[in-house]
Amino acid sequence: MKTGHIFIISALVISTTFFGVLSMFNLPESATEWVISDIILGTILYVNYLVIAMAASSTKTKTHYSSKKVTA
């Protein structure tokens, strides 16, 4: 298994356990909705970070350097 797969599986296990424990407590629906919306917002921000990081790294690798030497 690759490291990415292990990370995804562990994130799914942690989030499933968290929601299982959260559902055992009798919290108001508004608190549960806040937790869910925070998780969704965090996921969206993390995906945006990954997209920006990939875009920034791809522009750095496409830089063309001239093979001609300049002597002074």
C-alpha positions as protocol buffer text, in pm:
chain_id: "A"
residue {
  index: 1
  type: MET
  ca { x: 0 y: 0 z: 0 }
}
residue {
  index: 2
  type: LYS
  ca { x: 114 y: 348 z: -75 }
}
residue {
  index: 3
  type: THR
  ca { x: 140 y: 616 z: 190 }
}
residue {
  index: 4
  type: GLY
  ca { x: -155 y: 801 z: 37 }
}
residue {
  index: 5
  type: HIS
  ca { x: -377 y: 496 z: 71 }
}
residue {
  index: 6
  type: ILE
  ca { x: -279 y: 449 z: 434 }
}
residue {
  index: 7
  type: PHE
  ca { x: -353 y: 816 z: 505 }
}
residue {
  index: 8
  type: ILE
  ca { x: -697 y: 796 z: 341 }
}
residue {
  index: 9
  type: ILE
  ca { x: -791 y: 474 z: 520 }
}
residue {
  index: 10
  type: SER
  ca { x: -679 y: 608 z: 857 }
}
residue {
  index: 11
  type: ALA
  ca { x: -871 y: 933 z: 801 }
}
residue {
  index: 12
  type: LEU
  ca { x: -1185 y: 734 z: 718 }
}
residue {
  index: 13
  type: VAL
  ca { x: -1146 y: 516 z: 1027 }
}
residue {
  index: 14
  type: ILE
  ca { x: -1091 y: 817 z: 1254 }
}
residue {
  index: 15
  type: SER
  ca { x: -1386 y: 1010 z: 1112 }
}
residue {
  index: 16
  type: THR
  ca { x: -1616 y: 706 z: 1131 }
}
residue {
  index: 17
  type: THR
  ca { x: -1515 y: 647 z: 1492 }
}
residue {
  index: 18
  type: PHE
  ca { x: -1563 y: 1015 z: 1572 }
}
residue {
  index: 19
  type: PHE
  ca { x: -1915 y: 1020 z: 1426 }
}
residue {
  index: 20
  type: GLY
  ca { x: -1998 y: 694 z: 1601 }
}
residue {
  index: 21
  type: VAL
  ca { x: -1895 y: 833 z: 1938 }
}
residue {
  index: 22
  type: LEU
  ca { x: -2067 y: 1165 z: 1863 }
}
residue {
  index: 23
  type: SER
  ca { x: -2394 y: 991 z: 1783 }
}
residue {
  index: 24
  type: MET
  ca { x: -2388 y: 808 z: 2117 }
}
residue {
  index: 25
  type: PHE
  ca { x: -2411 y: 1137 z: 2304 }
}
residue {
  index: 26
  type: ASN
  ca { x: -2738 y: 1326 z: 2298 }
}
residue {
  index: 27
  type: LEU
  ca { x: -2609 y: 1653 z: 2159 }
}
residue {
  index: 28
  type: PRO
  ca { x: -2839 y: 1919 z: 2021 }
}
residue {
  index: 29
  type: GLU
  ca { x: -2879 y: 1903 z: 1645 }
}
residue {
  index: 30
  type: SER
  ca { x: -2723 y: 2246 z: 1605 }
}
residue {
  index: 31
  type: ALA
  ca { x: -2396 y: 2126 z: 1765 }
}
residue {
  index: 32
  type: THR
  ca { x: -2387 y: 1824 z: 1538 }
}
residue {
  index: 33
  type: GLU
  ca { x: -2453 y: 2041 z: 1233 }
}
residue {
  index: 34
  type: TRP
  ca { x: -2171 y: 2274 z: 1335 }
}
residue {
  index: 35
  type: VAL
  ca { x: -1929 y: 1983 z: 1362 }
}
residue {
  index: 36
  type: ILE
  ca { x: -2033 y: 1848 z: 1022 }
}
residue {
  index: 37
  type: SER
  ca { x: -2007 y: 2191 z: 857 }
}
residue {
  index: 38
  type: ASP
  ca { x: -1662 y: 2244 z: 1013 }
}
residue {
  index: 39
  type: ILE
  ca { x: -1543 y: 1912 z: 872 }
}
residue {
  index: 40
  type: ILE
  ca { x: -1680 y: 1997 z: 528 }
}
residue {
  index: 41
  type: LEU
  ca { x: -1517 y: 2342 z: 536 }
}
residue {
  index: 42
  type: GLY
  ca { x: -1186 y: 2192 z: 646 }
}
residue {
  index: 43
  type: THR
  ca { x: -1201 y: 1938 z: 363 }
}
residue {
  index: 44
  type: ILE
  ca { x: -1274 y: 2208 z: 106 }
}
residue {
  index: 45
  type: LEU
  ca { x: -986 y: 2425 z: 230 }
}
residue {
  index: 46
  type: TYR
  ca { x: -746 y: 2129 z: 228 }
}
residue {
  index: 47
  type: VAL
  ca { x: -842 y: 2033 z: -128 }
}
residue {
  index: 48
  type: ASN
  ca { x: -794 y: 2396 z: -237 }
}
residue {
  index: 49
  type: TYR
  ca { x: -450 y: 2394 z: -73 }
}
residue {
  index: 50
  type: LEU
  ca { x: -355 y: 2079 z: -265 }
}
residue {
  index: 51
  type: VAL
  ca { x: -473 y: 2228 z: -596 }
}
residue {
  index: 52
  type: ILE
  ca { x: -278 y: 2549 z: -539 }
}
residue {
  index: 53
  type: ALA
  ca { x: 34 y: 2354 z: -437 }
}
residue {
  index: 54
  type: MET
  ca { x: 13 y: 2134 z: -749 }
}
residue {
  index: 55
  type: ALA
  ca { x: -40 y: 2438 z: -972 }
}
residue {
  index: 56
  type: ALA
  ca { x: 257 y: 2618 z: -818 }
}
residue {
  index: 57
  type: SER
  ca { x: 485 y: 2317 z: -852 }
}
residue {
  index: 58
  type: SER
  ca { x: 385 y: 2254 z: -1214 }
}
residue {
  index: 59
  type: THR
  ca { x: 474 y: 2610 z: -1318 }
}
residue {
  index: 60
  type: LYS
  ca { x: 818 y: 2574 z: -1160 }
}
residue {
  index: 61
  type: THR
  ca { x: 896 y: 2255 z: -1352 }
}
residue {
  index: 62
  type: LYS
  ca { x: 799 y: 2405 z: -1689 }
}
residue {
  index: 63
  type: THR
  ca { x: 1066 y: 2676 z: -1674 }
}
residue {
  index: 64
  type: HIS
  ca { x: 1287 y: 2663 z: -1982 }
}
residue {
  index: 65
  type: TYR
  ca { x: 1651 y: 2749 z: -1939 }
}
residue {
  index: 66
  type: SER
  ca { x: 1865 y: 2849 z: -2231 }
}
residue {
  index: 67
  type: SER
  ca { x: 2153 y: 2618 z: -2309 }
}
residue {
  index: 68
  type: LYS
  ca { x: 2361 y: 2908 z: -2443 }
}
residue {
  index: 69
  type: LYS
  ca { x: 2635 y: 3029 z: -2208 }
}
residue {
  index: 70
  type: VAL
  ca { x: 2677 y: 3400 z: -2161 }
}
residue {
  index: 71
  type: THR
  ca { x: 3033 y: 3513 z: -2104 }
}
residue {
  index: 72
  type: ALA
  ca { x: 3128 y: 3859 z: -1993 }
}
